[in-house]
Tab-separated table of C-alpha atoms and ligand atoms in Angstrom:
chain	number	residue	atom	x	y	z
X	1	MET	CA	89.538	27.261	178.002
X	2	ILE	CA	92.361	28.178	180.255
X	3	PRO	CA	95.685	29.744	179.655
X	4	LEU	CA	98.634	27.570	179.364
X	5	GLU	CA	100.430	29.120	182.413
X	6	GLN	CA	97.490	28.463	184.416
X	7	ALA	CA	97.041	25.070	183.087
X	8	PHE	CA	100.763	24.316	184.035
X	9	GLN	CA	99.900	25.933	187.567
X	10	LEU	CA	97.006	23.742	188.259
X	11	LEU	CA	99.016	20.784	187.103
X	12	ASP	CA	101.973	21.644	189.631
X	13	GLU	CA	99.260	22.192	192.258
X	14	ASN	CA	97.664	18.903	191.742
X	15	VAL	CA	100.578	16.402	191.171
X	16	THR	CA	102.502	15.246	194.368
X	17	ALA	CA	105.973	13.553	194.432
X	18	SER	CA	105.940	9.826	194.644
X	19	PRO	CA	106.863	7.703	197.779
X	20	ARG	CA	110.435	7.571	198.593
X	21	THR	CA	112.398	4.387	197.726
X	22	ASN	CA	116.071	3.089	197.398
X	23	LEU	CA	117.792	1.929	194.641
X	24	SER	CA	121.258	0.341	194.736
X	25	LEU	CA	123.954	2.416	193.281
X	26	ALA	CA	124.144	0.018	190.140
X	27	SER	CA	120.385	0.353	189.249
X	28	SER	CA	120.027	4.308	190.032
X	29	VAL	CA	120.979	5.572	186.614
X	30	GLY	CA	118.186	7.622	185.216
X	31	SER	CA	116.356	8.211	188.644
X	32	VAL	CA	116.046	11.400	190.487
X	33	LEU	CA	117.645	12.071	193.956
X	34	ALA	CA	115.181	12.268	196.820
X	35	SER	CA	118.044	13.752	199.057
X	36	ASP	CA	121.388	15.394	198.878
X	37	ILE	CA	124.431	13.105	198.395
X	38	GLN	CA	127.177	13.774	200.994
X	39	SER	CA	130.611	12.688	200.587
X	40	ASP	CA	132.230	10.793	203.486
X	41	ILE	CA	135.751	11.423	202.468
X	42	ASN	CA	137.986	13.937	201.213
X	43	SER	CA	138.802	13.959	197.619
X	44	PRO	CA	141.375	13.076	196.975
X	45	PRO	CA	141.922	11.215	200.410
X	46	HIS	CA	145.504	12.491	200.891
X	47	ASP	CA	147.979	14.733	199.173
X	48	LYS	CA	149.110	12.816	195.674
X	49	SER	CA	151.084	12.551	192.815
X	50	MET	CA	149.696	13.365	189.545
X	51	MET	CA	152.519	11.792	187.583
X	52	ASP	CA	155.115	9.063	187.636
X	53	GLY	CA	158.329	10.475	188.871
X	54	PHE	CA	160.122	11.714	191.956
X	55	ALA	CA	158.468	13.564	194.954
X	56	VAL	CA	160.774	16.336	196.072
X	57	ASN	CA	160.894	19.563	198.090
X	58	SER	CA	161.207	22.246	195.654
X	59	ASN	CA	163.344	24.356	198.253
X	60	ASP	CA	165.678	22.096	198.008
X	61	VAL	CA	165.711	21.596	194.265
X	62	ASN	CA	165.490	25.395	193.911
X	63	ASN	CA	168.532	25.691	196.195
X	64	GLY	CA	170.777	23.712	193.528
X	65	SER	CA	170.211	19.997	194.585
X	66	LYS	CA	170.711	18.198	191.460
X	67	ARG	CA	171.440	14.668	192.612
X	68	LEU	CA	169.269	13.245	195.240
X	69	GLU	CA	169.320	9.856	197.351
X	70	ILE	CA	166.244	7.773	196.669
X	71	VAL	CA	164.770	6.808	200.414
X	72	GLU	CA	161.892	4.808	198.763
X	73	THR	CA	159.536	3.820	196.204
X	74	ILE	CA	155.751	4.555	196.731
X	75	ILE	CA	153.257	3.040	194.514
X	76	ALA	CA	149.440	3.684	194.515
X	77	GLY	CA	147.843	1.768	197.360
X	78	ASP	CA	151.159	2.289	199.834
X	79	TRP	CA	151.785	4.546	202.464
X	80	PRO	CA	155.153	6.465	202.519
X	81	GLN	CA	157.395	5.429	205.360
X	82	HIS	CA	159.998	8.028	205.154
X	83	ALA	CA	159.818	11.962	205.095
X	84	ILE	CA	162.321	13.468	202.665
X	85	LYS	CA	165.343	15.378	203.867
X	86	PRO	CA	167.590	17.786	201.856
X	87	GLY	CA	169.142	15.887	199.260
X	88	GLN	CA	166.358	13.288	199.323
X	89	ALA	CA	163.935	12.237	196.756
X	90	SER	CA	161.141	9.461	197.015
X	91	ARG	CA	160.277	7.460	193.728
X	92	ILE	CA	156.487	7.781	193.298
X	93	MET	CA	153.928	6.900	191.078
X	94	THR	CA	150.735	8.355	189.747
X	95	GLY	CA	148.082	8.576	192.690
X	96	ALA	CA	150.356	7.387	195.263
X	97	PRO	CA	150.479	9.505	198.459
X	98	LEU	CA	153.043	12.158	199.009
X	99	PRO	CA	155.660	11.777	201.643
X	100	GLN	CA	156.191	14.418	204.284
X	101	ASN	CA	158.237	17.577	203.349
X	102	ALA	CA	157.626	16.731	199.666
X	103	ASP	CA	155.842	19.440	197.742
X	104	ALA	CA	156.265	18.943	194.189
X	105	VAL	CA	156.930	15.966	191.898
X	106	VAL	CA	159.685	16.070	189.100
X	107	MET	CA	158.267	13.913	186.177
X	108	VAL	CA	160.256	10.678	185.200
X	109	GLU	CA	161.046	12.299	181.931
X	110	GLN	CA	162.991	14.957	183.695
X	111	THR	CA	165.261	12.655	185.308
X	112	GLU	CA	167.980	10.126	185.006
X	113	ILE	CA	168.906	7.257	187.275
X	114	GLU	CA	172.793	7.381	188.237
X	115	LEU	CA	174.563	4.281	189.845
X	116	VAL	CA	177.227	5.180	192.288
X	117	ASP	CA	178.879	2.356	194.408
X	118	ASP	CA	175.685	0.005	193.711
X	119	VAL	CA	173.586	2.991	194.905
X	120	GLN	CA	170.745	4.683	192.675
X	121	ARG	CA	170.569	8.122	192.759
X	122	VAL	CA	168.147	10.693	190.735
X	123	LYS	CA	169.594	13.207	188.531
X	124	LEU	CA	167.371	16.062	187.862
X	125	LEU	CA	167.346	17.375	184.315
X	126	ILE	CA	165.631	20.660	185.328
X	127	ASP	CA	166.930	23.484	187.178
X	128	SER	CA	163.944	24.605	189.252
X	129	ILE	CA	160.554	23.545	190.185
X	130	ASP	CA	157.525	25.343	191.387
X	131	PRO	CA	155.892	24.376	194.508
X	132	GLU	CA	152.803	22.230	194.044
X	133	LYS	CA	154.088	20.852	190.597
X	134	HIS	CA	152.275	17.735	189.376
X	135	ILE	CA	150.566	17.113	193.019
X	136	LEU	CA	146.814	17.287	194.075
X	137	ARG	CA	146.298	18.207	197.906
X	138	GLN	CA	143.987	16.305	199.949
X	139	GLY	CA	140.156	17.434	199.656
X	140	ILE	CA	140.833	19.841	196.892
X	141	ASN	CA	138.157	18.422	194.808
X	142	PHE	CA	135.832	18.260	197.494
X	143	LYS	CA	135.663	17.607	201.353
X	144	ALA	CA	134.032	14.998	203.625
X	145	GLY	CA	130.694	16.375	204.672
X	146	GLN	CA	130.086	18.241	201.604
X	147	VAL	CA	127.164	17.774	199.192
X	148	VAL	CA	128.223	16.494	195.772
X	149	LEU	CA	124.759	16.124	194.228
X	150	PRO	CA	121.763	17.770	195.033
X	151	GLN	CA	118.163	16.398	195.869
X	152	GLY	CA	116.175	16.681	192.539
X	153	HIS	CA	119.249	15.846	190.270
X	154	ARG	CA	118.885	13.189	187.618
X	155	VAL	CA	121.408	10.605	187.986
X	156	ARG	CA	123.786	10.080	184.840
X	157	ALA	CA	126.671	7.505	184.331
X	158	THR	CA	129.155	10.433	185.537
X	159	ASP	CA	127.187	10.584	188.757
X	160	ILE	CA	127.279	7.117	189.274
X	161	GLY	CA	131.256	7.139	189.384
X	162	LEU	CA	130.922	10.253	191.693
X	163	MET	CA	128.301	8.350	194.137
X	164	ALA	CA	130.673	5.169	194.296
X	165	GLU	CA	133.735	7.527	195.149
X	166	VAL	CA	131.772	8.957	198.107
X	167	GLY	CA	130.485	5.655	199.182
X	168	ALA	CA	126.680	6.003	198.528
X	169	GLY	CA	125.485	2.485	198.115
X	170	GLN	CA	121.640	2.931	198.658
X	171	ILE	CA	120.565	5.935	196.755
X	172	ALA	CA	117.296	7.522	197.946
X	173	THR	CA	114.932	8.286	194.887
X	174	ARG	CA	111.107	8.270	194.146
X	175	ALA	CA	109.256	5.742	193.015
X	176	LYS	CA	109.024	5.642	189.226
X	177	PRO	CA	105.254	6.192	188.284
X	178	SER	CA	103.451	3.059	186.235
X	179	VAL	CA	101.832	4.505	183.080
X	180	ALA	CA	98.973	2.692	181.086
X	181	VAL	CA	97.858	3.677	177.741
X	182	LEU	CA	94.472	3.578	176.249
X	183	PRO	CA	93.543	5.162	173.094
X	184	THR	CA	89.970	5.266	172.161
X	185	GLY	CA	87.826	5.579	168.866
X	186	ASN	CA	85.638	3.588	166.516
X	187	GLU	CA	87.929	4.084	163.731
X	188	LEU	CA	91.205	2.651	165.082
X	189	VAL	CA	92.609	-0.796	164.207
X	190	ASP	CA	96.014	-2.130	165.466
X	191	HIS	CA	98.955	-1.233	163.233
X	192	GLN	CA	99.498	-4.853	162.042
X	193	THR	CA	96.198	-4.438	160.513
X	194	THR	CA	95.356	-2.862	157.009
X	195	PRO	CA	92.772	-0.473	157.511
X	196	GLN	CA	89.343	-0.647	155.613
X	197	ARG	CA	87.232	2.071	154.577
X	198	GLY	CA	86.923	4.929	157.195
X	199	GLN	CA	89.693	3.107	159.544
X	200	ILE	CA	92.863	4.372	160.622
X	201	ARG	CA	95.695	2.771	162.389
X	202	ASN	CA	96.251	3.555	166.205
X	203	SER	CA	99.353	5.175	166.141
X	204	ASN	CA	99.057	7.268	169.588
X	205	GLY	CA	99.147	3.784	171.355
X	206	PRO	CA	102.642	2.747	170.394
X	207	MET	CA	103.902	6.178	170.389
X	208	LEU	CA	102.764	7.072	174.095
X	209	ILE	CA	104.149	3.751	175.342
X	210	ALA	CA	107.486	4.711	173.604
X	211	LEU	CA	107.046	8.170	174.995
X	212	ALA	CA	106.742	6.909	178.514
X	213	GLN	CA	109.528	4.246	178.277
X	214	GLN	CA	111.800	6.763	177.165
X	215	LEU	CA	111.308	8.577	180.497
X	216	GLY	CA	112.225	5.082	182.141
X	217	LEU	CA	109.038	4.363	182.976
X	218	GLN	CA	107.150	0.827	183.397
X	219	THR	CA	103.987	0.953	180.862
X	220	THR	CA	100.788	-1.157	180.271
X	221	ASN	CA	99.317	-1.356	176.882
X	222	LEU	CA	95.532	-1.492	177.401
X	223	GLY	CA	95.078	-2.011	173.579
X	224	SER	CA	92.064	0.497	172.427
X	225	SER	CA	88.576	1.046	172.997
X	226	ILE	CA	85.599	1.880	170.831
X	227	ASP	CA	83.626	4.906	171.511
X	228	ASP	CA	81.240	2.760	173.660
X	229	PRO	CA	80.353	3.891	177.377
X	230	ARG	CA	80.850	0.276	178.839
X	231	GLN	CA	83.909	-0.899	177.171
X	232	LEU	CA	85.244	2.633	177.759
X	233	ALA	CA	84.458	2.452	181.441
X	234	SER	CA	85.831	-0.983	182.051
X	235	LEU	CA	89.047	-0.218	180.330
X	236	ILE	CA	89.578	3.111	182.300
X	237	GLU	CA	88.813	1.240	185.476
X	238	SER	CA	91.664	-1.297	184.323
X	239	GLY	CA	93.826	1.958	183.688
X	240	LEU	CA	93.098	3.474	186.993
X	241	LYS	CA	95.176	0.773	188.692
X	242	HIS	CA	98.080	2.484	187.491
X	243	ASP	CA	99.744	5.914	188.575
X	244	VAL	CA	99.038	7.652	185.400
X	245	LEU	CA	96.445	7.002	182.734
X	246	LEU	CA	96.977	8.312	179.373
X	247	LEU	CA	93.900	8.235	177.006
X	248	SER	CA	93.920	9.387	173.466
X	249	GLY	CA	90.861	10.571	171.419
X	250	GLY	CA	87.081	11.540	172.376
X	251	VAL	CA	87.859	14.442	174.727
X	252	SER	CA	86.757	17.199	172.079
X	253	ALA	CA	83.145	18.311	171.283
X	254	GLY	CA	81.871	15.760	168.964
X	255	THR	CA	78.846	13.576	169.755
X	256	MET	CA	81.197	10.383	170.269
X	257	ASP	CA	83.667	12.314	172.563
X	258	LEU	CA	82.563	10.440	175.686
X	259	VAL	CA	85.707	10.292	177.814
X	260	PRO	CA	85.403	13.301	179.906
X	261	GLY	CA	81.736	12.182	181.012
X	262	ILE	CA	82.865	8.643	181.783
X	263	LEU	CA	85.792	9.572	183.667
X	264	LYS	CA	83.686	11.847	185.939
X	265	GLU	CA	81.215	9.039	186.444
X	266	LEU	CA	84.290	6.882	187.641
X	267	GLY	CA	85.073	9.581	190.162
X	268	VAL	CA	87.991	11.233	188.261
X	269	VAL	CA	87.847	14.910	189.392
X	270	GLU	CA	88.330	17.164	186.676
X	271	VAL	CA	91.111	19.722	187.237
X	272	PHE	CA	91.087	21.321	183.870
X	273	HIS	CA	89.630	20.541	180.235
X	274	LYS	CA	90.726	22.587	177.287
X	275	VAL	CA	93.883	24.761	177.301
X	276	ALA	CA	95.033	27.641	175.239
X	277	VAL	CA	97.555	25.732	173.151
X	278	LYS	CA	98.074	24.836	169.679
X	279	PRO	CA	97.887	22.155	168.780
X	280	GLY	CA	96.113	20.039	171.436
X	281	LYS	CA	93.466	22.426	173.083
X	282	PRO	CA	90.976	19.801	173.785
X	283	ILE	CA	93.190	18.351	176.450
X	284	TRP	CA	91.751	17.092	179.650
X	285	PHE	CA	93.330	16.434	183.091
X	286	GLY	CA	92.014	15.029	186.343
X	287	VAL	CA	92.859	13.269	189.479
X	288	SER	CA	91.610	10.149	191.035
X	289	ASN	CA	91.808	8.466	194.272
X	290	ARG	CA	92.087	4.775	194.667
X	291	GLU	CA	93.249	2.687	197.694
X	292	GLY	CA	94.699	5.746	199.182
X	293	ARG	CA	96.853	6.652	196.126
X	294	LYS	CA	96.450	9.195	193.704
X	295	GLN	CA	95.864	8.685	189.872
X	296	TYR	CA	96.590	11.144	187.395
X	297	VAL	CA	94.498	10.929	184.052
X	298	PHE	CA	95.304	12.775	180.948
X	299	GLY	CA	92.794	12.839	178.010
X	300	LEU	CA	94.772	13.619	175.140
X	301	PRO	CA	93.535	14.670	171.845
X	302	GLY	CA	93.151	11.980	169.197
X	303	ASN	CA	95.282	13.655	166.599
X	304	PRO	CA	98.619	12.115	166.901
X	305	VAL	CA	100.681	15.695	167.005
X	306	SER	CA	98.252	16.805	169.444
X	307	SER	CA	98.870	13.875	171.883
X	308	LEU	CA	102.502	14.395	171.345
X	309	VAL	CA	102.575	17.985	172.426
X	310	GLY	CA	100.211	17.095	175.273
X	311	PHE	CA	102.682	14.638	176.394
X	312	HIS	CA	105.599	16.992	176.321
X	313	LEU	CA	103.902	19.888	177.835
X	314	PHE	CA	101.890	18.138	180.491
X	315	VAL	CA	102.450	14.377	181.096
X	316	ARG	CA	106.242	14.950	181.343
X	317	ARG	CA	105.735	17.813	183.544
X	318	ALA	CA	103.663	15.807	185.811
X	319	ILE	CA	105.952	12.807	185.750
X	320	GLU	CA	108.912	15.107	186.559
X	321	LYS	CA	106.957	16.386	189.705
X	322	MET	CA	106.066	12.763	190.551
X	323	LEU	CA	109.941	11.877	190.207
X	324	GLY	CA	110.987	14.740	192.290
X	325	SER	CA	112.847	16.646	189.621
X	326	ARG	CA	112.812	20.520	189.546
X	327	ILE	CA	110.247	21.589	187.441
X	328	ASP	CA	112.235	24.684	186.545
X	329	HIS	CA	114.827	22.250	185.066
X	330	LEU	CA	112.675	20.823	182.627
X	331	PRO	CA	114.818	21.080	179.323
X	332	THR	CA	114.448	24.212	177.294
X	333	GLU	CA	116.756	26.091	174.937
X	334	TYR	CA	116.764	29.459	173.716
X	335	GLY	CA	118.129	30.825	170.423
X	336	GLU	CA	117.107	32.639	167.272
X	337	LEU	CA	114.654	31.615	164.247
X	338	ASN	CA	116.762	30.304	161.361
X	339	ILE	CA	113.934	31.515	158.707
X	340	PRO	CA	110.900	33.466	158.846
X	341	HIS	CA	107.972	31.863	160.081
X	342	GLU	CA	104.288	32.667	159.959
X	343	THR	CA	101.403	31.245	162.736
X	344	ARG	CA	98.086	32.027	163.071
X	345	GLY	CA	95.634	32.283	165.884
X	346	ASN	CA	95.096	33.296	169.739
X	347	ARG	CA	96.893	30.397	171.156
X	348	PRO	CA	100.619	29.843	171.966
X	349	THR	CA	101.698	27.534	169.222
X	350	PHE	CA	104.311	24.702	169.343
X	351	TRP	CA	105.657	23.951	165.840
X	352	PRO	CA	108.004	21.075	165.169
X	353	GLY	CA	111.390	22.199	164.465
X	354	LYS	CA	115.179	21.116	164.432
X	355	ARG	CA	118.105	22.511	165.563
X	356	VAL	CA	120.475	24.168	162.762
X	357	ILE	CA	124.429	23.558	163.273
X	358	ASP	CA	126.712	26.026	161.937
X	359	ASP	CA	129.869	27.830	162.648
X	360	GLN	CA	127.832	30.649	164.743
X	361	THR	CA	127.902	30.515	168.303
X	362	ILE	CA	124.184	31.500	168.391
X	363	ARG	CA	121.711	28.560	168.622
X	364	ARG	CA	119.217	28.714	165.646
X	365	PHE	CA	115.930	26.577	165.457
X	366	GLU	CA	114.351	26.032	162.179
X	367	PRO	CA	110.366	25.220	161.988
X	368	LEU	CA	109.559	22.355	159.608
X	369	VAL	CA	107.169	22.043	156.675
X	370	TRP	CA	104.273	20.700	158.741
X	371	ARG	CA	100.543	20.322	157.509
X	372	GLY	CA	99.092	20.329	161.251
X	373	SER	CA	97.940	18.135	164.197
X	374	SER	CA	97.489	14.705	161.990
X	375	ASP	CA	100.774	15.064	160.416
X	376	LEU	CA	103.562	12.857	162.119
X	377	PHE	CA	105.527	12.695	158.781
X	378	ALA	CA	106.918	16.111	159.565
X	379	LEU	CA	108.120	14.994	162.716
X	380	GLY	CA	110.639	12.694	161.209
X	381	GLU	CA	113.225	15.325	161.214
X	382	ALA	CA	111.871	17.255	164.391
X	383	GLU	CA	114.229	17.527	167.465
X	384	GLY	CA	111.675	19.410	169.416
X	385	LEU	CA	109.124	22.064	169.591
X	386	ILE	CA	109.499	25.693	168.820
X	387	ARG	CA	107.302	27.954	170.807
X	388	PHE	CA	105.752	30.933	169.172
X	389	PRO	CA	103.465	33.358	171.360
X	390	GLU	CA	99.742	33.867	170.952
X	391	ASN	CA	98.204	36.726	169.005
X	392	SER	CA	101.326	37.002	166.518
X	393	VAL	CA	101.860	36.225	162.899
X	394	SER	CA	104.842	36.922	161.171
X	395	HIS	CA	108.042	35.859	162.895
X	396	PRO	CA	111.093	37.191	161.263
X	397	ALA	CA	114.418	35.334	161.148
X	398	GLY	CA	116.415	36.215	164.006
X	399	GLU	CA	113.445	36.190	166.367
X	400	LYS	CA	114.125	35.055	169.617
X	401	VAL	CA	112.038	31.554	170.497
X	402	GLN	CA	112.124	28.970	173.041
X	403	PHE	CA	112.587	25.271	172.115
X	404	LEU	CA	111.613	22.426	173.854
X	405	PRO	CA	113.722	19.441	173.024
X	406	PHE	CA	112.142	16.028	172.822
X	407	ALA	CA	115.173	14.307	174.258
I	501	LIG	P1	89.457	12.615	168.394
I	501	LIG	O1	90.075	13.529	169.388
I	501	LIG	O2	88.740	11.400	168.852
I	501	LIG	O3	88.131	13.425	167.699
I	501	LIG	O4	90.091	12.383	167.069
I	501	LIG	C1	90.721	13.389	166.506
I	501	LIG	C2	91.600	12.884	165.177
I	501	LIG	O5	92.610	11.938	165.619
I	501	LIG	C3	90.750	11.952	164.253
I	501	LIG	O6	90.804	12.282	162.821
I	501	LIG	C4	91.380	10.505	164.486
I	501	LIG	O7	90.897	9.623	163.628
I	501	LIG	C5	92.447	10.627	165.090
I	501	LIG	N1	92.821	9.652	166.102
I	501	LIG	C6	92.273	9.375	167.149
I	501	LIG	N2	93.086	8.577	167.908
I	501	LIG	C7	94.087	8.068	167.206
I	501	LIG	C8	95.106	7.260	167.156
I	501	LIG	N3	94.992	6.364	168.553
I	501	LIG	N4	95.878	7.073	166.412
I	501	LIG	C9	95.971	7.898	165.350
I	501	LIG	N5	95.037	8.882	165.086
I	501	LIG	C10	94.048	8.969	165.992
I	502	LIG	MG1	87.519	9.981	168.569
């Protein structure tokens, strides 16, 4: 059994980033940037008006000009044809470029139009205006050549907008790993079947598939295997055609726990087996090499919540590394325990919990009633895992804890 931090370190050392690949802007949401995104433009590209109104020179207005000649109308998409002189203004629309000599915009609501000898003039209903009022200067948001999104950043919908603005058409990212899932155990039956005596439904298979899909990955369902060396070997071989193989069950110390032995026979090199973590201690992790590509194999413990914790602690970490995310950016929240709680044992414990929303500014997390690693029922309400340190028993309300959100 190795300490948790050592297992993380071994994982980080053994998992490498997937090959680079380009995606179109439209299909890049959810991917991780493999290089910085640089802008090829200033934003905004020109000094522009933030209001519909009249572009003026603030000095002119502040020196008492109240009725101004309208020299042109500038709409968004136009380019101004006239610099304004004292006593003049240009009608301007939101987003339109500012004419020369203008340094402020008077909102249309603060003006009236007067007709004198068939010529329109604008009468200002204000006595003074600050320079820069209602205008946005060229490049104030960001400048051409500036990095607007860093390598390692996960693309969200807002980033798609920003990347469109800066003309990023081909987005460099890392190939998404393909994931195969193979639960093992003589007792397993498909969820559509009514279990007979001694049997249980395979809940890990569908759950692990769904967990991988939530990370945006392609998955392959290998069904399940009985605890038979030949069937296990043949299904594991199929699984090794994928970048990541998730097995569940058969990795503890029982007589039918055949998975580690068979993985070794198939040339999968063990990196670690058994980690000081609760639940999920029996976890097995190894690396294989086929056709010049690495495959990462996780033998997750059979109990569903152990499998779930193994996925959140280790599989997700490996996948983020393959995608090129920053590992230190794995989602973690910090806050206080909402109610007292007891844990036992000498291993760090990850307990299903939920966030408590109240009018305090402090984040609070509440451990749920949970009967251990086979109890998925408690997870219905859970939003993540609360981490408790090893060798500690009583945790008073208010204790500082770490929370690993599921999503
Ligand atoms: P194992 O790790 O194979 O010793 O399994 C530990 C416990 O998890 C046993 O009670 C199994 O019946 C249960 N288990 C194993 N695989 C699954 C699965 N795919 N779905 C639900 N429970 C499972
Ligand atoms: Mg088993």
